[in-house]
Coordinates of C-alpha atoms in Angstrom, one line a residue:
X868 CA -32.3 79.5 -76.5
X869 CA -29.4 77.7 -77.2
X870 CA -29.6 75.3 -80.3
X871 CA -25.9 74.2 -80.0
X872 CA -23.8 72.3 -78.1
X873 CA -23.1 72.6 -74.6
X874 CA -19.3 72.1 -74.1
X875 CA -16.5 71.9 -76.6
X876 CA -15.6 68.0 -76.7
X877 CA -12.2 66.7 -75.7
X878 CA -9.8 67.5 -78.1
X879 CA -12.0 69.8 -80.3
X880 CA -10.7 72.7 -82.3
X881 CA -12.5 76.1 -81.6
X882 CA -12.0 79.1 -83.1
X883 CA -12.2 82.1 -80.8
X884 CA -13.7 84.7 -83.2
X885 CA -15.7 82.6 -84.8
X886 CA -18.7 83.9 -82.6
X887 CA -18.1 87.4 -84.5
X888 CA -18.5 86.0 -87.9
X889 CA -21.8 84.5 -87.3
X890 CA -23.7 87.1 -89.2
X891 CA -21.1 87.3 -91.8
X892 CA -21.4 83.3 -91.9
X893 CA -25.1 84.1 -93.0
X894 CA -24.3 87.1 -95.7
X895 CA -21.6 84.7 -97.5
X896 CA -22.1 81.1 -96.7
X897 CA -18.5 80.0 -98.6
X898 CA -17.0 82.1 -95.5
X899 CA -18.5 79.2 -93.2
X900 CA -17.5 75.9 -95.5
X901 CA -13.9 77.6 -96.4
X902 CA -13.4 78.1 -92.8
X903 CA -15.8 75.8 -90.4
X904 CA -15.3 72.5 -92.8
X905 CA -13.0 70.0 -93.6
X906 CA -12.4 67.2 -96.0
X907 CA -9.5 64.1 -96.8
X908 CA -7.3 64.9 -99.5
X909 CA -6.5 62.0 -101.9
X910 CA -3.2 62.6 -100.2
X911 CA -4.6 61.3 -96.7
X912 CA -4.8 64.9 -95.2
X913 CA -7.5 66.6 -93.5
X914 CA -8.0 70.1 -95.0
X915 CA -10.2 73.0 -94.9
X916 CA -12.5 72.7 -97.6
X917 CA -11.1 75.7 -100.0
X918 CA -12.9 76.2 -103.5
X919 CA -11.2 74.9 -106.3
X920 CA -11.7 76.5 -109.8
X921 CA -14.7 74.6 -110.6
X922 CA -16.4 74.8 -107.4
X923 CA -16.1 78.7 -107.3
X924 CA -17.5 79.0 -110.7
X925 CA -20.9 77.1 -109.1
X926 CA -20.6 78.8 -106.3
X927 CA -20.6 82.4 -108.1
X928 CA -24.1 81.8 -110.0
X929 CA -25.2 80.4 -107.1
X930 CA -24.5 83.8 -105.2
X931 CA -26.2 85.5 -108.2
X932 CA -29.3 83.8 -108.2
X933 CA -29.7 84.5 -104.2
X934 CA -29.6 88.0 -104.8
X935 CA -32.4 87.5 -107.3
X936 CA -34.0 85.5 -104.6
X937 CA -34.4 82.8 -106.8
X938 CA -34.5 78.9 -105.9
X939 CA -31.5 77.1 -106.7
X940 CA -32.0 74.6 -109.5
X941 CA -28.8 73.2 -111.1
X942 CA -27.9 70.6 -113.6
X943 CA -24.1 70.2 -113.2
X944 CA -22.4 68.0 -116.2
X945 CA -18.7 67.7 -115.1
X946 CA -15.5 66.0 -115.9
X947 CA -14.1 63.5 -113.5
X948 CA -12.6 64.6 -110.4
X949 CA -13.7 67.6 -110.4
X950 CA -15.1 68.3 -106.3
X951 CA -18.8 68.6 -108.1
X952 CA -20.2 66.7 -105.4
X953 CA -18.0 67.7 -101.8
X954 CA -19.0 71.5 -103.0
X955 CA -23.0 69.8 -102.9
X956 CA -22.3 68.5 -99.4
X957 CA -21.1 71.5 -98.1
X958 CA -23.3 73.8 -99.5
X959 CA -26.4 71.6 -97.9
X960 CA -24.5 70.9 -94.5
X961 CA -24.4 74.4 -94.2
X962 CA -28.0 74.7 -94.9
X963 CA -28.7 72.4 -92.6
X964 CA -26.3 72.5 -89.3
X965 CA -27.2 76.2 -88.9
X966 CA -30.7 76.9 -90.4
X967 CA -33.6 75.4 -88.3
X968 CA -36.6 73.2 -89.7
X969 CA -34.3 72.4 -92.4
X970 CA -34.9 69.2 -94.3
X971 CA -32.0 67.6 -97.0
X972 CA -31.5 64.3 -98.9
X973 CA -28.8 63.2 -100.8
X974 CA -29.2 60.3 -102.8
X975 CA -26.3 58.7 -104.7
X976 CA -25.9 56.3 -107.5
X977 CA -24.7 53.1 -105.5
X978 CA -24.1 52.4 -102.1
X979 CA -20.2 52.9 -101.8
X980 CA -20.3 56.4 -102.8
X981 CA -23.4 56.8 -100.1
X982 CA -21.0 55.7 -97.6
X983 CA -18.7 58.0 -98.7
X984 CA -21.1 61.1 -98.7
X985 CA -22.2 59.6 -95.2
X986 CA -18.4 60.0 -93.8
X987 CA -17.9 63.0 -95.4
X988 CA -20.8 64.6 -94.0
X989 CA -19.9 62.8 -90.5
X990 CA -16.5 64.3 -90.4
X991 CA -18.0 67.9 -91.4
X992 CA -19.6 67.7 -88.0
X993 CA -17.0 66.5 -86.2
X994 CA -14.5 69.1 -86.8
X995 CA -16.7 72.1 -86.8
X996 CA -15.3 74.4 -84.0
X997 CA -17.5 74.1 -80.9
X998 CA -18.8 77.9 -81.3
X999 CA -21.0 76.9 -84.8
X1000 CA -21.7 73.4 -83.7
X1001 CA -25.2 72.4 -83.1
X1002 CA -26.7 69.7 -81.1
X1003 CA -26.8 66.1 -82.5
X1004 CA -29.7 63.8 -81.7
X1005 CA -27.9 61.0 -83.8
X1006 CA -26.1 60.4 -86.8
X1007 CA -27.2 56.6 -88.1
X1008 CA -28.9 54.8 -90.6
X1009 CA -27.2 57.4 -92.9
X1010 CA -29.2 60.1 -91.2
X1011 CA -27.7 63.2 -89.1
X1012 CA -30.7 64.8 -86.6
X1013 CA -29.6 68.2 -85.3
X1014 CA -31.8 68.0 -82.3
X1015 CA -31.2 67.9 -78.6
X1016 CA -30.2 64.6 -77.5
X1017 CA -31.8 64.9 -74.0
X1018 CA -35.3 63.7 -74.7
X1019 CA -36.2 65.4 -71.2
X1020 CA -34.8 68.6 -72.3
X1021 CA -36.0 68.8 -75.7
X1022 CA -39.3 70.2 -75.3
X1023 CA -38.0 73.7 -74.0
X1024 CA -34.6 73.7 -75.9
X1025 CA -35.2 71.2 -78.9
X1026 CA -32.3 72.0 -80.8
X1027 CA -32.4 73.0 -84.9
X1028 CA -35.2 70.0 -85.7
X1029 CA -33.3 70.2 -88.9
X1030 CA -31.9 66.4 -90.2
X1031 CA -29.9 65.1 -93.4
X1032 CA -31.1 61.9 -95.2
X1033 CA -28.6 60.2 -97.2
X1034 CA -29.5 57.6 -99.8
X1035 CA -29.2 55.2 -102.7
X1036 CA -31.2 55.8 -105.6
X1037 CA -32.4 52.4 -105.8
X1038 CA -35.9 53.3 -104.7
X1039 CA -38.7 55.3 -106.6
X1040 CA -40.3 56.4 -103.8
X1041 CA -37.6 58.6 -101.9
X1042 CA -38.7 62.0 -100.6
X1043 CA -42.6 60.7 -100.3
X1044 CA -44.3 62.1 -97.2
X1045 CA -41.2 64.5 -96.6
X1046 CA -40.9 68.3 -97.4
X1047 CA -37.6 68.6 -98.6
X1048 CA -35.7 72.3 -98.6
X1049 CA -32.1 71.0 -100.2
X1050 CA -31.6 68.2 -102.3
X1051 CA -28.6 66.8 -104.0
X1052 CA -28.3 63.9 -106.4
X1053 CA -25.1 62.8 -107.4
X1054 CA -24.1 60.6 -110.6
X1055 CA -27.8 60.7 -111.7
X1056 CA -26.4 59.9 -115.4
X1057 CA -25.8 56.5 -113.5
X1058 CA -29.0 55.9 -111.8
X1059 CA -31.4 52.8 -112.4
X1060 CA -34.9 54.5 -112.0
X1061 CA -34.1 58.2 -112.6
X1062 CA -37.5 59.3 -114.2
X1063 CA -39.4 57.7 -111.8
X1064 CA -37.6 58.7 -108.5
X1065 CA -37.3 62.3 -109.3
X1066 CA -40.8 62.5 -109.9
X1067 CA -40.9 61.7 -106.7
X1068 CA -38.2 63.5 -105.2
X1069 CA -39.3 66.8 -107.0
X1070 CA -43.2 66.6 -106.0
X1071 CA -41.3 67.3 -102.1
X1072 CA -39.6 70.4 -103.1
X1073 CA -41.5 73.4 -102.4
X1074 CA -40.8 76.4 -105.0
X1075 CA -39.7 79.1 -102.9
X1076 CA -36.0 81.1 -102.7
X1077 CA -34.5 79.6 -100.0
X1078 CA -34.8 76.0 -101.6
X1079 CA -31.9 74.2 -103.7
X1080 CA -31.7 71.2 -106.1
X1081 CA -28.3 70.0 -107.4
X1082 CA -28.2 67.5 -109.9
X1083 CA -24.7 66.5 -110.9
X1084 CA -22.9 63.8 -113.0
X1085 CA -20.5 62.6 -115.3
X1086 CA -22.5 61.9 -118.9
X1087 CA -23.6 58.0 -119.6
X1088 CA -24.3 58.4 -123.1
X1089 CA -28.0 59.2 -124.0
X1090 CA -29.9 56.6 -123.7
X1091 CA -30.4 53.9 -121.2
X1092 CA -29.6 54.8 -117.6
X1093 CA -27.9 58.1 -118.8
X1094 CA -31.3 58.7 -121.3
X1095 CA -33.1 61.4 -118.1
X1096 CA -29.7 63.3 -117.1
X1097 CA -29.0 63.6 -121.0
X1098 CA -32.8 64.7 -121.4
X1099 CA -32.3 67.3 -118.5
X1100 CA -29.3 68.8 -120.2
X1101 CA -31.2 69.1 -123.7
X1102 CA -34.5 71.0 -122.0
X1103 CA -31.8 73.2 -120.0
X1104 CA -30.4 74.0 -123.2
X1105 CA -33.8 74.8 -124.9
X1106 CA -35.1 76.3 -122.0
X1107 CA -37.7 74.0 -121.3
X1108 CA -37.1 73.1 -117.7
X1109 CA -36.5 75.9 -114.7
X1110 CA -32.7 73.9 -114.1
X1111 CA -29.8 75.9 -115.3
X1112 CA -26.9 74.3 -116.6
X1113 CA -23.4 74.7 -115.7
X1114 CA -20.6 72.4 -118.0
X1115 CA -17.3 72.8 -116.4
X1116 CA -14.9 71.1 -119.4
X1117 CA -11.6 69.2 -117.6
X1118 CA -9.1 72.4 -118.6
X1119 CA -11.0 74.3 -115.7
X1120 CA -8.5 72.6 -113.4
X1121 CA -5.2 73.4 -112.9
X1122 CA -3.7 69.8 -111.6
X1123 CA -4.9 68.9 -115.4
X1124 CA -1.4 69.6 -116.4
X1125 CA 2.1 68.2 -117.2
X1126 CA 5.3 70.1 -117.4
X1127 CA 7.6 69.6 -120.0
X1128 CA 11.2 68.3 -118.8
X1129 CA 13.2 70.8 -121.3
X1130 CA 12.3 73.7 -124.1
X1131 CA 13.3 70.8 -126.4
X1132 CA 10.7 68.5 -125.4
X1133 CA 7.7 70.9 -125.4
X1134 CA 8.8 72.3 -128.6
X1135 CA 8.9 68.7 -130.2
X1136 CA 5.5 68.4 -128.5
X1137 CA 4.0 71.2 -129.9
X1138 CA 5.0 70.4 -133.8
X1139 CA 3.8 66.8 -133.2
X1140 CA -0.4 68.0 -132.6
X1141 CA -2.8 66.0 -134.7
X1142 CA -5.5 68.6 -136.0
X1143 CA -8.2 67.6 -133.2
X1144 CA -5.5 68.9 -130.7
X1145 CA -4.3 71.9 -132.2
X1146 CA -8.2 72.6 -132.7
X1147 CA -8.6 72.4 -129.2
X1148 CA -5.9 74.5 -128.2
X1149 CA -6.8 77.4 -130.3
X1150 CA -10.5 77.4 -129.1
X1151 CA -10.2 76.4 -125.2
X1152 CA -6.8 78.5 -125.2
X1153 CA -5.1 75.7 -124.1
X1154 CA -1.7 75.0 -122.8
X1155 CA 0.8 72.4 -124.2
X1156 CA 0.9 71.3 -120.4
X1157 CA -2.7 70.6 -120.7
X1158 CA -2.4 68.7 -123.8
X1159 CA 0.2 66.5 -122.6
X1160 CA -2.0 65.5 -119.6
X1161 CA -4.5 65.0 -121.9
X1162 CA -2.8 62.4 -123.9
X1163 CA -1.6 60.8 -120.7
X1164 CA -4.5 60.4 -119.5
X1165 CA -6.4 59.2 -122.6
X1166 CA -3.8 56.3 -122.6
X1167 CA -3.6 55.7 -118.7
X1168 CA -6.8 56.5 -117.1
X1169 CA -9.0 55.7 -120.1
X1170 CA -7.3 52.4 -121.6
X1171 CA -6.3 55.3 -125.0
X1172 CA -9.6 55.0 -125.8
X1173 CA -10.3 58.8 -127.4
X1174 CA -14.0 58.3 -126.9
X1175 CA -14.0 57.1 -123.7
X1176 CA -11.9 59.9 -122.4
X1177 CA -14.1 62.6 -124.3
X1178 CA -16.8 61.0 -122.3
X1179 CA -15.4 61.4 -118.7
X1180 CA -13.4 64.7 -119.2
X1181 CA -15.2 66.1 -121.9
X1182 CA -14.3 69.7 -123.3
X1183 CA -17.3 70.2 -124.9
X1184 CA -20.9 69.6 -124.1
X1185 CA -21.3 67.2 -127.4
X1186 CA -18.1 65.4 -126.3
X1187 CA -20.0 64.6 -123.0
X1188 CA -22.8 62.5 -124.7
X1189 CA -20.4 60.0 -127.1
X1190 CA -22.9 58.7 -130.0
X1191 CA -23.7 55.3 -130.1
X1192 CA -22.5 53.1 -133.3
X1193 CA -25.6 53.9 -134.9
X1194 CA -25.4 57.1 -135.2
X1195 CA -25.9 58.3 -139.0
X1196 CA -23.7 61.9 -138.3
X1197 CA -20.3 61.6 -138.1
X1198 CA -18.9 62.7 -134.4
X1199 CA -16.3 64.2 -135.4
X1200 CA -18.8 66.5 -138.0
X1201 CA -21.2 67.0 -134.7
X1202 CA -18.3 67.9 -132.4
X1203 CA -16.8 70.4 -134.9
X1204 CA -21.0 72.4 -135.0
X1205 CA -19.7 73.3 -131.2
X1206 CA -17.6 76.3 -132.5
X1207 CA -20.9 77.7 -134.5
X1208 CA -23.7 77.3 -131.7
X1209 CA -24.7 80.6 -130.2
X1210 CA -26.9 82.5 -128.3
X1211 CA -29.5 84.6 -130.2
X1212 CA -29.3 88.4 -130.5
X1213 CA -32.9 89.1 -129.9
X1214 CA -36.4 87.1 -129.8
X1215 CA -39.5 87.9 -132.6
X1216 CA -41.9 86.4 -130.4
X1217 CA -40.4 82.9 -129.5
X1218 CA -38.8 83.0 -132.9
X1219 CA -35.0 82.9 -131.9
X1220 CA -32.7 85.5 -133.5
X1221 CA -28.7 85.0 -133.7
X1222 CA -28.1 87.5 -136.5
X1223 CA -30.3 90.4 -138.2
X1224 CA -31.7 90.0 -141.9
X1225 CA -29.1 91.3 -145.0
X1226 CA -31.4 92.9 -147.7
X1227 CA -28.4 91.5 -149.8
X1228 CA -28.8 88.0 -148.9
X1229 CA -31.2 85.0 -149.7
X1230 CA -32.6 83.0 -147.2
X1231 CA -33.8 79.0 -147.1
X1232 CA -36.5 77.8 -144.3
X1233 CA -36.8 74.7 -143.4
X1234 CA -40.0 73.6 -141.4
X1235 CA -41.0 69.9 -139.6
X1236 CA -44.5 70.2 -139.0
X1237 CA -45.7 68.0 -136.0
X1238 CA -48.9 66.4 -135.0
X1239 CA -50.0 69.1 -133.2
X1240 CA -50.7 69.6 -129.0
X1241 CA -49.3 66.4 -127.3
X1242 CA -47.2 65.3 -130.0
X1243 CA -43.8 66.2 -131.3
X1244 CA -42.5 69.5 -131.6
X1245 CA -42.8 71.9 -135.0
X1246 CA -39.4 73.0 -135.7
X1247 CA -38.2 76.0 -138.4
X1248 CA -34.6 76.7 -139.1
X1249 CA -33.7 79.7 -141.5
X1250 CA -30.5 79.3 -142.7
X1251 CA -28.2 82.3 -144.8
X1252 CA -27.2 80.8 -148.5
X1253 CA -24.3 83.7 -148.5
X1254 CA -22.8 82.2 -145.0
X1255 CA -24.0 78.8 -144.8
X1256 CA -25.0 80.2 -141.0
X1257 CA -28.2 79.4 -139.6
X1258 CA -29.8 83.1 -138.6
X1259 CA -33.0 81.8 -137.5
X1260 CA -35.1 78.9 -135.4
X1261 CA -37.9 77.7 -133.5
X1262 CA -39.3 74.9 -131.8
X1263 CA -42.5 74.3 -130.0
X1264 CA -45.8 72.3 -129.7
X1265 CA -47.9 74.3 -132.0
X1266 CA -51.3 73.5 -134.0
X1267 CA -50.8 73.7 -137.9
X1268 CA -52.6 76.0 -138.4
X1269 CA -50.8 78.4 -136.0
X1270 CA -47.2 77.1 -136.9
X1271 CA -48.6 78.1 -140.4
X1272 CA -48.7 81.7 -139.1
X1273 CA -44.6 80.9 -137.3
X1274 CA -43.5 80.3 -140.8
X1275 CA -44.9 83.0 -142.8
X1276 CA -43.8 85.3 -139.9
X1277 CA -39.7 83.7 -140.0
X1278 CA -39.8 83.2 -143.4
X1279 CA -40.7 87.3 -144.4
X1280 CA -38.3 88.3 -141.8
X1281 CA -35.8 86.8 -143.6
X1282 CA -36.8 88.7 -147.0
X1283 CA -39.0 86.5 -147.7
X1284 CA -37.1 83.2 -147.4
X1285 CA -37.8 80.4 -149.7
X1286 CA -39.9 77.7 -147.3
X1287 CA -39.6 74.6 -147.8
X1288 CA -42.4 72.7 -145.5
X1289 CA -42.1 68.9 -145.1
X1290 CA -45.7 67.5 -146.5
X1291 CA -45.9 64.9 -144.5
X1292 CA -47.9 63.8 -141.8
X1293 CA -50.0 66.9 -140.6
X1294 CA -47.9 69.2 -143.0
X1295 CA -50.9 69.3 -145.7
X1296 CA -52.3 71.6 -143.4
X1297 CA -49.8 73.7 -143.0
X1298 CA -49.7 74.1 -146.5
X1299 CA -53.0 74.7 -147.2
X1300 CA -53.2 77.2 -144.2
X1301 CA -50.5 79.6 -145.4
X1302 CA -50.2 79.2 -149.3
X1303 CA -53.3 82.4 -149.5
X1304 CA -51.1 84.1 -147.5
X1305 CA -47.3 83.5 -148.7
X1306 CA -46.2 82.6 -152.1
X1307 CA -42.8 81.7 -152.0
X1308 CA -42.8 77.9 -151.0
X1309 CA -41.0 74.9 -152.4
X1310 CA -42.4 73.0 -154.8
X1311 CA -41.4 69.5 -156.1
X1312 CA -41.9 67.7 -159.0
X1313 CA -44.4 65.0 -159.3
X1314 CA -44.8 62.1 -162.1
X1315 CA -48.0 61.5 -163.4
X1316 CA -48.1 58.0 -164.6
X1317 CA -51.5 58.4 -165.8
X1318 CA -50.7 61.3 -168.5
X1319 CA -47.0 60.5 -168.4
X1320 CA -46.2 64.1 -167.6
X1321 CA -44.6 66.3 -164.9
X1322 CA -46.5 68.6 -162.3
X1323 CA -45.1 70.9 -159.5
X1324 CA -46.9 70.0 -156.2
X1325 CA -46.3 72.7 -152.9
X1326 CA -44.0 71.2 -150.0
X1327 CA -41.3 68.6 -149.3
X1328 CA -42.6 64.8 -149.3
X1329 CA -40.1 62.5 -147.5
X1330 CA -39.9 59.4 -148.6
X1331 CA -37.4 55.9 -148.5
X1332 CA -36.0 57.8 -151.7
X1333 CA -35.7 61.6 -150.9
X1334 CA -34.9 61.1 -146.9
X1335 CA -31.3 59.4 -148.1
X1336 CA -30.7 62.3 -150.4
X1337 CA -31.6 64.7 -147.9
X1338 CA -29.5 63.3 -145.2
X1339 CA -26.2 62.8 -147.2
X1340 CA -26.8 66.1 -148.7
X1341 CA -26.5 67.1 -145.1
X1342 CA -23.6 65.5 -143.7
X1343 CA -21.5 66.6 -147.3
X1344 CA -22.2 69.9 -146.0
X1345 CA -21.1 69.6 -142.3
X1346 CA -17.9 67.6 -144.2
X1347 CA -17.0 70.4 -146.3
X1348 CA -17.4 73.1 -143.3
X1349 CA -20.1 74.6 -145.1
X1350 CA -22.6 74.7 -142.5
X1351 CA -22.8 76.6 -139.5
X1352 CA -25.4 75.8 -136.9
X1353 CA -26.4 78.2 -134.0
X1354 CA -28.7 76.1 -132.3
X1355 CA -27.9 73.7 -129.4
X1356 CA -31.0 71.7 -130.1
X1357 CA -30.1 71.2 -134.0
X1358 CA -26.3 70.4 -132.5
X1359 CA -28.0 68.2 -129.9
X1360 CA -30.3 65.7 -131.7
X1361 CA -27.5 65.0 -134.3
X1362 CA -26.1 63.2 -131.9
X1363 CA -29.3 60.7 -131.2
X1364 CA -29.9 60.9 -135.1
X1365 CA -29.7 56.9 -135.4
X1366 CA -29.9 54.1 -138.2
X1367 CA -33.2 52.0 -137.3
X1368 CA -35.5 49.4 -139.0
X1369 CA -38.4 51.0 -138.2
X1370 CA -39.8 52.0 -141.8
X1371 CA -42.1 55.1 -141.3
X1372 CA -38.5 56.2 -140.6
X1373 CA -37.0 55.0 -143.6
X1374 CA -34.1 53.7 -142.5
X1375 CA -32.9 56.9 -140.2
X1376 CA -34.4 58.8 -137.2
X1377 CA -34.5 60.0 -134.0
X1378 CA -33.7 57.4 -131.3
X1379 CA -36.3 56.0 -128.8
X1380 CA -37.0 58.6 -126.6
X1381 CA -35.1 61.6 -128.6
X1382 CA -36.5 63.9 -131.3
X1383 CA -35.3 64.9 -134.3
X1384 CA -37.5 68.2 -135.0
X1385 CA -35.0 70.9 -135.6
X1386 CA -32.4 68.7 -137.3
X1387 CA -35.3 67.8 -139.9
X1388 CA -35.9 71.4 -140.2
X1389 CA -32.1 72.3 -140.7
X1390 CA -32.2 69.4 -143.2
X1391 CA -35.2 70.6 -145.3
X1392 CA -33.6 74.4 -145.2
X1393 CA -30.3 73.1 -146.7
X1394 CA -32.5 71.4 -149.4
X1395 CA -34.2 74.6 -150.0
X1396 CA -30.7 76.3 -151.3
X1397 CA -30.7 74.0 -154.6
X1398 CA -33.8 76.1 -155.2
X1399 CA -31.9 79.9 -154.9
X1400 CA -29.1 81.4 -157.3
X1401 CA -26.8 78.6 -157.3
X1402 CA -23.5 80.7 -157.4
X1403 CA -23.1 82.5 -154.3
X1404 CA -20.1 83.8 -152.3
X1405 CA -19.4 82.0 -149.6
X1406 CA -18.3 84.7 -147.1
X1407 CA -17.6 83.2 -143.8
X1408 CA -14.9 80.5 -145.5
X1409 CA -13.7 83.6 -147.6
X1410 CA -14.1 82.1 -151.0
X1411 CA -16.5 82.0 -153.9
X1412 CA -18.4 78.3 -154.9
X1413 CA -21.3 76.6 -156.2
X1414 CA -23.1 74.8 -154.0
X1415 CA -25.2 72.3 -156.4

């Protein structure tokens, strides 16, 4: 039966062999949008569509997981300009204009850019060489319907039934009703209703290998519209959500570059880097081409606002999400954590590894009990007085009783760390849970009033006095280069770690809709080192000094 069209239109490229790379077509799909598809260049030429950098490098994992026969879930956070979303397009016009019974949406973030999609998809069809080209029922109302156009004749030879929906996400009911196999949203950071319209969207999305979901964007701060694609990125991170995350920093692309006019010039350049740049050179292993364009294009395309052009061509993932005014951690500390996050060595359970106990060393653990099931996450950090690294975490909705058992577990790991277990809140039961079976927790010092002496009482008790001390005792640290944190999460909520009048907060917390869990936890484990010898070598800086 044939599901394509019947006659090669006036005019219309075809492609002779193309009829003997259909089953290759099917083995490597980039073979079919490199070859069968084409886009306008900024230039006002019609191309083929050819990878760039940063569309092979999402196309690679996206080969990968296929040959796990895995469903393609994807949370793309990408600089500006970057062909995120003409690789989406592609990659779903291929699913659908040669796959049958296949159903796609695309939903964008306002309705100039769902024109644009619309064209871009429109003119994918009409250059595909006559030999891949199926029929076409229509192509409006920013739908495409590969199905025969002759109703008579559908019956008997109906065509693909496959169709592409393209849309605006100003609706919360999109996808409703509809089994969807491919599904791209672009800009989502910039969305009105993104919360409620993925629910929706994602309820239509069966859970099988041959399925794809692309969710791409620019960052948009975390909170308001931008607070569910920042959310996304943080569970990726954690591994909380089945999306995996793919950051493609603006060095990735080769145009992102300026030459020098003479030797002279560059080498003037070079000696004239302020200390974020020649940072950023050594650890992206930059060019002094790429640096140039990035000054120009901090003072050109982003009005020489440095934040601003951190947020649309970020290099790291903390640069992305630029922290709002109120935020108690310095940027500039949070950005310089990005060299120290890591991915841990092993598991003990869901207790997260990144470097193996030294019988030599002594150990600090920090733990934020929650309220249990339902509430925030319990978070531990372990953190290496010798280094100043952090060797150990976890994080998880956990009853206290059980997180009990996560500490005394970390905490003898680590040669018996010192654990020092925030009081409050459901924290009482922690304490009383695992002080039978572990001895070696903080204890502070309590004023009695009544006897007018001093007692030491188990745990850490944060209050509108000790939450100030913990905090700047914190940042002095992350200042002075003296911690190193391996967690993305930790790195993460310092960025939403706000000023804010609400006073079981005293003063500081997590903003609304954030959490602050593990950065609590880091908090308390820094605390804990005023408790250990108090002259220790500092190895990773190479020097010897006393922290307290």
């Amino acid at each position: 039966m044939n599901k394509y069209s019947k006659k090669p239109e006036k005019g219309h490229p075809t492609v002779k062999t193309l009829v003997d790379f259909v089953n290759f077509f099917d083995a490597d799909p980039r073979e079919f949008i490199e070859e069968c598809l084409f886009i306008k260049t900024k230039d006002q030429q019609t191309v083929p569509l050819k990878f760039n950098t940063a569309q092979y490098l999402i196309y690679k994992r996206i080969k990968q997981l296929k040959a796990q026969n895995k469903p393609i879930r994807m949370i793309i956070l990408k600089a500006r300009q970057e062909g995120v979303s003409t690789l989406c397009e592609g990659l779903i016009f291929e699913r659908t204009a040669r796959f049958e019974n296949s159903n796609s949406l695309i939903v964008a973030h306002e309705p100039e850019s769902t024109d644009a999609i619309f064209s871009m998809s429109k003119l994918f069809y009409d250059l595909l060489p006559f030999d891949v080209k199926p029929m076409r029922r229509y192509d409006n109302k920013k739908q495409m319907v590969f199905e025969n156009p002759d109703e008579k004749g559908r019956t008997n030879n109906p065509g693909l039934r496959s169709r592409m929906v393209i849309s605006t996400a100003d609706k919360t009911k999109i996808g409703r009703g509809l089994t969807i196999h491919n599904f791209h949203g672009s800009e989502v950071a910039f969305w009105k209703n993104a919360k409620a319209l993925m629910l929706s969207v994602l309820q239509s999305i069966p859970s099988l290998p041959n399925t794809a979901v692309f969710l791409e964007s620019t960052a948009n701060g975390f909170g308001g519209d931008g607070e569910y694609f920042y959310q996304m990125v943080q569970d990726s991170l954690a591994g909380k959500n089945e999306f995996e995350l793919i950051f493609l920093p603006w060095h990735l692309m080769p145009e992102y570059s300026q030459p020098f006019a003479n030797d002279a010039d560059k080498k003037k350049f070079a000696e004239a880097l302020d200390e974020y740049e020649k940072e950023l050179r050594v650890k992206e292993n930059l060019t002094y081409e790429q640096l140039k364009w990035r000054r120009w294009a901090t003072q050109n395309l982003c009005g020489g606002d440095t934040d601003k052009f951190k947020q649309e061509y970020p290099a790291t993932i903390e640069e992305s999400f630029v922290a709002s005014s109120k935020a108690v951690i310095p940027k500039q500390y949070i950005e310089a954590q990005s060299k120290f996050v890591r991915q841990p060595i092993r598991k003990l359970d869901d207790i997260l590894i990144y470097e193996e106990p030294n019988l030599k060393h002594f150990y600090s653990l920090g733990a934020d009990p929650s309220e249990g099931i339902g509430q925030d996450d319990s978070a531990i950090t372990v953190i290496d007085k010798m280094t100043g690294r952090e060797v150990g975490s976890y994080i998880g909705q956990i009853q206290p009783d059980l997180f009990a058992k996560k500490i005394r577990q970390s905490a003898e790991l680590f040669n018996n760390a010192l654990a020092v277990i925030e009081i409050n809140n459901h924290g009482l039961a922690v304490i009383n849970a695992i002080k039978t079976e572990y001895s070696n927790i903080y204890q502070r010092t309590v004023f009695d009033k009544v006897t007018n002496t001093k007692r030491k009482e188990l745990g850490w008790k944060t209050s509108q006095t000790t939450k100030p001390l913990m905090v700047d005792d914190f940042i002095a640290g992350l200042r002075d280069d003296d911690i190193g944190l391996s967690s993305q999460s930790t790195v993460s909520q310092m960025m939403t770690f706000v000023h804010t009048s609400e006073s079981n907060k005293y003063g500081m917390g997590a903003e609304t809709g954030q959490k602050d869990d593990a950065l609590i936890s880091a908090m308390l484990a820094w605390q804990g080192l005023k408790e250990l010898p108090s002259e220790m070598p500092m190895a990773r800086k190479g020097r010897t000094i006393k922290l307290y």
